[in-house]
mmCIF file of C-alpha atoms in Angstrom:
data_model
loop_
_atom_site.group_PDB
_atom_site.id
_atom_site.type_symbol
_atom_site.label_atom_id
_atom_site.label_comp_id
_atom_site.label_asym_id
_atom_site.label_seq_id
_atom_site.Cartn_x
_atom_site.Cartn_y
_atom_site.Cartn_z
ATOM 1 C CA PRO A 1417 -85.318 81.738 -7.172
ATOM 2 C CA THR A 1418 -81.244 83.114 -6.272
ATOM 3 C CA ARG A 1419 -82.658 82.280 -3.148
ATOM 4 C CA PHE A 1420 -83.823 78.918 -4.213
ATOM 5 C CA LEU A 1421 -80.620 78.370 -5.044
ATOM 6 C CA TRP A 1422 -78.400 80.269 -2.450
ATOM 7 C CA THR A 1423 -80.766 77.837 0.582
ATOM 8 C CA LEU A 1424 -79.855 74.641 -1.771
ATOM 9 C CA ALA A 1425 -75.783 75.223 -2.252
ATOM 10 C CA THR A 1426 -76.425 75.787 2.004
ATOM 11 C CA VAL A 1427 -78.202 72.218 2.621
ATOM 12 C CA LEU A 1428 -75.025 71.009 -0.090
ATOM 13 C CA LEU A 1429 -72.551 72.861 1.896
ATOM 14 C CA VAL A 1430 -73.933 71.154 5.877
ATOM 15 C CA ALA A 1431 -74.637 67.995 4.085
ATOM 16 C CA GLY A 1432 -71.454 68.201 2.464
ATOM 17 C CA LEU A 1433 -69.187 69.256 6.296
ATOM 18 C CA LEU A 1434 -70.777 66.267 7.598
ATOM 19 C CA ALA A 1435 -70.247 63.755 5.453
ATOM 20 C CA ALA A 1436 -66.654 64.900 5.493
ATOM 21 C CA CYS A 1437 -66.331 64.591 9.362
ATOM 22 C CA GLU A 1438 -68.178 60.777 9.469
ATOM 23 C CA ILE A 1439 -66.019 60.257 7.070
ATOM 24 C CA GLU A 1440 -63.049 61.466 9.516
ATOM 25 C CA SER A 1441 -64.461 60.172 12.335
ATOM 26 C CA VAL A 1442 -64.231 56.349 10.740
ATOM 27 C CA SER A 1443 -60.213 56.752 9.638
ATOM 28 C CA GLU A 1444 -59.375 57.553 12.973
ATOM 29 C CA GLU A 1445 -61.162 55.051 14.656
ATOM 30 C CA ASP A 1446 -59.958 52.082 11.666
ATOM 31 C CA SER A 1447 -56.518 53.584 12.785
ATOM 32 C CA ALA A 1448 -57.235 53.076 16.343
ATOM 33 C CA ALA A 1449 -58.018 49.208 15.166
ATOM 34 C CA ARG A 1450 -54.678 48.749 12.948
ATOM 35 C CA ALA A 1451 -53.016 50.172 15.987
ATOM 36 C CA GLU A 1452 -54.615 48.348 18.547
ATOM 37 C CA GLU A 1453 -53.639 45.233 15.969
ATOM 38 C CA ALA A 1454 -50.164 45.990 15.496
ATOM 39 C CA ALA A 1455 -49.335 46.163 18.888
ATOM 40 C CA ALA A 1456 -50.615 42.555 19.842
ATOM 41 C CA GLU A 1457 -49.049 40.832 16.942
ATOM 42 C CA ALA A 1458 -45.431 42.889 18.139
ATOM 43 C CA LEU A 1459 -46.954 41.911 21.568
ATOM 44 C CA ARG A 1460 -47.295 37.346 20.248
ATOM 45 C CA ALA A 1461 -44.165 38.552 18.456
ATOM 46 C CA ALA A 1462 -41.846 39.035 21.821
ATOM 47 C CA GLU A 1463 -44.399 35.624 23.325
ATOM 48 C CA ARG A 1464 -42.673 34.410 21.038
ATOM 49 C CA ALA A 1465 -38.780 35.398 20.929
ATOM 50 C CA ASP A 1466 -39.186 34.835 24.957
ATOM 51 C CA SER A 1467 -39.860 30.757 24.339
ATOM 52 C CA ALA A 1468 -37.253 30.298 20.885
ATOM 53 C CA ALA A 1469 -34.788 31.912 24.250
ATOM 54 C CA ALA A 1470 -36.213 29.860 26.828
ATOM 55 C CA ARG A 1471 -35.471 26.482 24.427
ATOM 56 C CA ALA A 1472 -31.705 27.573 22.974
ATOM 57 C CA ASP A 1473 -31.195 28.223 26.843
ATOM 58 C CA SER A 1474 -32.318 24.864 27.553
ATOM 59 C CA ALA A 1475 -30.551 23.029 24.976
ATOM 60 C CA ALA A 1476 -27.292 24.399 26.322
ATOM 61 C CA ALA A 1477 -28.790 22.904 29.474
ATOM 62 C CA ARG A 1478 -28.514 19.813 28.630
ATOM 63 C CA ALA A 1479 -25.890 20.699 26.113
ATOM 64 C CA ASP A 1480 -23.608 21.742 29.586
ATOM 65 C CA SER A 1481 -24.421 18.474 31.091
ATOM 66 C CA ILE A 1482 -23.538 16.464 28.839
ATOM 67 C CA VAL A 1483 -19.786 17.875 28.144
ATOM 68 C CA ALA A 1484 -19.831 17.551 31.945
ATOM 69 C CA LEU A 1485 -20.978 13.459 31.854
ATOM 70 C CA PHE A 1486 -17.779 13.344 29.465
ATOM 71 C CA ALA A 1487 -15.206 15.464 30.673
ATOM 72 C CA ASP A 1488 -12.167 14.842 32.501
ATOM 73 C CA PRO A 1489 -11.940 15.223 35.733
ATOM 74 C CA PRO A 1490 -9.296 16.993 36.544
ATOM 75 C CA PRO A 1491 -6.443 17.713 36.210
ATOM 76 C CA GLY A 1492 -7.247 15.519 33.151
ATOM 77 C CA GLU A 1493 -5.424 12.358 33.527
ATOM 78 C CA GLU A 1494 -7.212 9.011 33.416
ATOM 79 C CA GLU A 1495 -7.296 7.133 36.952
ATOM 80 C CA PRO A 1496 -4.429 9.338 38.921
ATOM 81 C CA GLU A 1497 -2.324 6.766 40.757
ATOM 82 C CA ARG A 1498 -3.228 7.227 44.176
ATOM 83 C CA ALA A 1499 -1.447 6.890 47.854
ATOM 84 C CA ALA A 1500 -0.500 4.192 48.674
ATOM 85 C CA PRO A 1501 -1.989 2.710 51.640
ATOM 86 C CA THR A 1502 -1.605 3.137 54.986
ATOM 87 C CA GLU A 1503 -2.504 1.272 58.272
ATOM 88 C CA GLU A 1504 -4.085 4.389 59.765
ATOM 89 C CA ALA A 1505 -5.794 5.010 56.682
ATOM 90 C CA THR A 1506 -7.907 1.645 56.931
ATOM 91 C CA THR A 1507 -8.870 2.226 60.380
ATOM 92 C CA ARG A 1508 -10.733 5.886 58.786
ATOM 93 C CA VAL A 1509 -13.004 4.084 57.633
ATOM 94 C CA ASN A 1510 -15.598 2.484 59.525
ATOM 95 C CA PRO A 1511 -16.711 -1.213 57.983
ATOM 96 C CA ALA A 1512 -19.906 -1.422 60.108
ATOM 97 C CA ARG A 1513 -21.313 2.059 57.383
ATOM 98 C CA LEU A 1514 -20.498 0.498 54.654
ATOM 99 C CA ILE A 1515 -23.065 -2.929 52.204
ATOM 100 C CA ILE A 1516 -21.693 -4.508 49.532
ATOM 101 C CA PRO A 1517 -22.486 -2.550 46.771
ATOM 102 C CA VAL A 1518 -24.029 -5.246 44.492
ATOM 103 C CA ALA A 1519 -27.165 -6.774 45.317
ATOM 104 C CA GLY A 1520 -27.141 -10.872 46.657
ATOM 105 C CA ILE A 1521 -23.660 -10.905 46.783
ATOM 106 C CA LYS A 1522 -23.034 -12.339 50.311
ATOM 107 C CA PRO A 1523 -19.616 -11.390 52.073
ATOM 108 C CA GLU A 1524 -18.246 -15.397 52.142
ATOM 109 C CA ALA A 1525 -17.689 -14.856 47.731
ATOM 110 C CA LEU A 1526 -15.789 -12.199 47.776
ATOM 111 C CA VAL A 1527 -11.990 -12.751 46.270
ATOM 112 C CA ASP A 1528 -9.507 -9.919 47.540
ATOM 113 C CA THR A 1529 -7.911 -8.405 44.695
ATOM 114 C CA TYR A 1530 -6.239 -5.492 45.640
ATOM 115 C CA GLU A 1531 -2.865 -6.268 45.643
ATOM 116 C CA ALA A 1532 -3.344 -8.311 42.314
ATOM 117 C CA ALA A 1533 -0.997 -6.876 39.080
ATOM 118 C CA ARG A 1534 -2.593 -4.809 36.720
ATOM 119 C CA SER A 1535 -1.174 -3.036 32.853
ATOM 120 C CA GLY A 1536 0.368 -1.252 33.553
ATOM 121 C CA GLY A 1537 2.756 -2.266 36.233
ATOM 122 C CA SER A 1538 1.000 -1.012 39.092
ATOM 123 C CA ASP A 1539 -1.542 -2.843 41.447
ATOM 124 C CA HIS A 1540 -5.458 -3.131 41.312
ATOM 125 C CA HIS A 1541 -6.201 -0.526 44.419
ATOM 126 C CA ALA A 1542 -9.699 -2.258 44.483
ATOM 127 C CA ILE A 1543 -11.805 -5.324 44.674
ATOM 128 C CA ASP A 1544 -13.645 -6.813 41.589
ATOM 129 C CA ILE A 1545 -17.049 -7.966 42.448
ATOM 130 C CA ILE A 1546 -18.420 -11.318 40.390
ATOM 131 C CA ALA A 1547 -22.319 -10.479 39.234
ATOM 132 C CA PRO A 1548 -24.065 -10.674 35.776
ATOM 133 C CA ARG A 1549 -25.114 -8.167 33.615
ATOM 134 C CA GLY A 1550 -27.312 -6.121 35.217
ATOM 135 C CA THR A 1551 -27.410 -6.503 38.353
ATOM 136 C CA ARG A 1552 -28.062 -3.765 41.089
ATOM 137 C CA VAL A 1553 -25.382 -1.666 42.157
ATOM 138 C CA LEU A 1554 -26.226 -0.006 45.048
ATOM 139 C CA ALA A 1555 -24.432 2.959 47.187
ATOM 140 C CA ALA A 1556 -21.728 1.673 49.879
ATOM 141 C CA ALA A 1557 -22.899 3.596 51.989
ATOM 142 C CA ASP A 1558 -24.514 6.819 53.145
ATOM 143 C CA GLY A 1559 -23.062 10.524 50.171
ATOM 144 C CA ARG A 1560 -23.910 12.034 47.371
ATOM 145 C CA VAL A 1561 -22.935 11.534 43.735
ATOM 146 C CA VAL A 1562 -19.605 14.147 42.992
ATOM 147 C CA LYS A 1563 -19.131 13.171 39.215
ATOM 148 C CA LEU A 1564 -20.693 10.235 36.525
ATOM 149 C CA PHE A 1565 -17.821 9.660 34.460
ATOM 150 C CA ARG A 1566 -17.151 7.579 30.947
ATOM 151 C CA SER A 1567 -13.297 6.604 31.192
ATOM 152 C CA GLU A 1568 -11.538 4.626 28.592
ATOM 153 C CA LYS A 1569 -10.122 1.950 31.282
ATOM 154 C CA GLY A 1570 -13.526 2.462 33.970
ATOM 155 C CA GLY A 1571 -15.697 2.907 31.605
ATOM 156 C CA ILE A 1572 -18.534 3.896 32.668
ATOM 157 C CA THR A 1573 -18.070 5.374 36.191
ATOM 158 C CA LEU A 1574 -19.199 7.472 39.545
ATOM 159 C CA TYR A 1575 -17.626 8.933 42.182
ATOM 160 C CA GLN A 1576 -19.277 9.446 45.410
ATOM 161 C CA LEU A 1577 -18.308 10.883 48.536
ATOM 162 C CA ALA A 1578 -19.270 10.062 51.718
ATOM 163 C CA PRO A 1579 -20.727 12.619 54.813
ATOM 164 C CA ASP A 1580 -17.401 13.121 55.865
ATOM 165 C CA ASN A 1581 -15.758 14.507 52.781
ATOM 166 C CA LYS A 1582 -13.454 12.867 53.267
ATOM 167 C CA THR A 1583 -14.392 9.119 52.376
ATOM 168 C CA VAL A 1584 -14.614 8.507 48.784
ATOM 169 C CA TYR A 1585 -16.329 5.586 47.079
ATOM 170 C CA TYR A 1586 -15.647 4.909 43.143
ATOM 171 C CA TYR A 1587 -17.991 2.248 40.932
ATOM 172 C CA ALA A 1588 -15.985 1.162 37.550
ATOM 173 C CA HIS A 1589 -16.872 -0.900 34.367
ATOM 174 C CA LEU A 1590 -21.159 -0.092 34.871
ATOM 175 C CA ASP A 1591 -23.023 -1.516 31.777
ATOM 176 C CA ARG A 1592 -25.449 1.766 32.622
ATOM 177 C CA TYR A 1593 -26.688 4.085 35.390
ATOM 178 C CA ALA A 1594 -29.951 4.470 37.438
ATOM 179 C CA GLU A 1595 -32.637 6.249 35.783
ATOM 180 C CA GLY A 1596 -32.813 9.680 36.589
ATOM 181 C CA LEU A 1597 -28.874 9.825 38.636
ATOM 182 C CA ALA A 1598 -27.183 12.744 38.277
ATOM 183 C CA GLU A 1599 -24.327 14.428 39.936
ATOM 184 C CA GLY A 1600 -24.858 16.586 43.238
ATOM 185 C CA ASP A 1601 -27.781 13.789 44.186
ATOM 186 C CA ALA A 1602 -27.669 12.892 48.034
ATOM 187 C CA VAL A 1603 -27.934 9.227 47.405
ATOM 188 C CA LYS A 1604 -28.431 6.811 50.356
ATOM 189 C CA GLN A 1605 -26.783 3.506 51.489
ATOM 190 C CA GLY A 1606 -28.745 0.508 49.887
ATOM 191 C CA GLN A 1607 -29.715 2.644 46.980
ATOM 192 C CA VAL A 1608 -29.364 1.941 43.360
ATOM 193 C CA ILE A 1609 -26.991 4.129 41.142
ATOM 194 C CA ALA A 1610 -25.971 2.619 38.525
ATOM 195 C CA TYR A 1611 -25.888 -1.683 36.770
ATOM 196 C CA VAL A 1612 -23.435 -4.214 37.115
ATOM 197 C CA GLY A 1613 -21.523 -4.405 32.801
ATOM 198 C CA ASP A 1614 -18.116 -4.947 31.768
ATOM 199 C CA THR A 1615 -17.255 -1.204 29.725
ATOM 200 C CA GLY A 1616 -13.365 0.315 29.777
ATOM 201 C CA ASN A 1617 -11.115 -2.704 29.947
ATOM 202 C CA ALA A 1618 -12.613 -5.026 31.173
ATOM 203 C CA GLN A 1619 -13.047 -7.992 28.716
ATOM 204 C CA PRO A 1620 -16.058 -8.376 27.104
ATOM 205 C CA GLY A 1621 -18.193 -10.500 29.312
ATOM 206 C CA ASN A 1622 -16.294 -10.574 32.493
ATOM 207 C CA HIS A 1623 -19.340 -8.904 34.182
ATOM 208 C CA HIS A 1624 -18.032 -7.150 37.770
ATOM 209 C CA LEU A 1625 -18.192 -4.086 39.582
ATOM 210 C CA HIS A 1626 -14.335 -2.165 40.858
ATOM 211 C CA PHE A 1627 -15.157 -1.187 43.963
ATOM 212 C CA ALA A 1628 -13.020 1.186 45.112
ATOM 213 C CA VAL A 1629 -12.330 3.181 48.800
ATOM 214 C CA TRP A 1630 -9.811 5.960 49.603
ATOM 215 C CA LEU A 1631 -10.138 8.976 51.416
ATOM 216 C CA THR A 1632 -8.597 12.421 50.254
ATOM 217 C CA ASP A 1633 -7.649 15.917 51.993
ATOM 218 C CA ASP A 1634 -9.912 17.896 49.712
ATOM 219 C CA PRO A 1635 -13.410 16.666 48.428
ATOM 220 C CA ALA A 1636 -12.936 19.504 45.999
ATOM 221 C CA HIS A 1637 -10.092 16.668 44.233
ATOM 222 C CA TYR A 1638 -12.602 13.634 45.162
ATOM 223 C CA TRP A 1639 -10.343 11.357 42.575
ATOM 224 C CA ASP A 1640 -7.227 11.843 44.643
ATOM 225 C CA GLY A 1641 -6.299 10.278 47.488
ATOM 226 C CA VAL A 1642 -4.894 7.392 50.432
ATOM 227 C CA HIS A 1643 -6.053 4.324 48.832
ATOM 228 C CA VAL A 1644 -8.361 2.267 51.394
ATOM 229 C CA ASN A 1645 -8.309 -2.127 50.598
ATOM 230 C CA PRO A 1646 -12.182 -2.831 50.786
ATOM 231 C CA TYR A 1647 -11.749 -6.425 51.150
ATOM 232 C CA PRO A 1648 -11.124 -6.753 54.965
ATOM 233 C CA LEU A 1649 -14.275 -3.601 55.304
ATOM 234 C CA LEU A 1650 -17.064 -5.859 53.356
ATOM 235 C CA ARG A 1651 -16.127 -9.123 54.446
ATOM 236 C CA LYS A 1652 -16.923 -8.163 57.739
ATOM 237 C CA LYS A 1653 -20.866 -8.206 56.478
ATOM 238 C CA LYS A 1654 -23.325 -10.021 57.327
#
């Protein structure tokens, strides 16, 4: 009986050890699985954080774009008075390079409003081209859009710099810009850049394009320069 009991005890001890080893193995496997799942969840959380950061950057970029669109042009003045025109300045603009910037308008329909008086006692220094609201506004020449700006006087406006980095074309009282147009865009002569409107200080229903040309010595100061009368340049168009 003693030998039997001793044998039984030995068998039970071995069985217990085997069971303990099996439990420990299962526990290790379970811990490894939980660790792997935790690592996967951490990776998913990092991906969600990256996605949220990307959305925040995109929203910030859109906000910056909107701020830039309606920011005052340096040095923060509405529409600064430019230097008086000179004969030399006028001859520096090649009329052969320009087209009438409103679709469907013939040269004989143009009126020279360059020296017309305006509020405040200053001269107009631009030509008003009358056309129905929504008429296509065309780039008068090749160039680059340097500023899309909304001002109290000019309403929705566009500043275009010619390839010579000296000649500036200014379009004002626009109804809206061409879809997708952005600052920095290169535009070709005749390309639709906007549409005729009556924004700014134009009288309601007085739909027209206010088109001005000036020469600047510093393209970084695109808003300022020496006036050039656009009328004789455009009147020569056939």
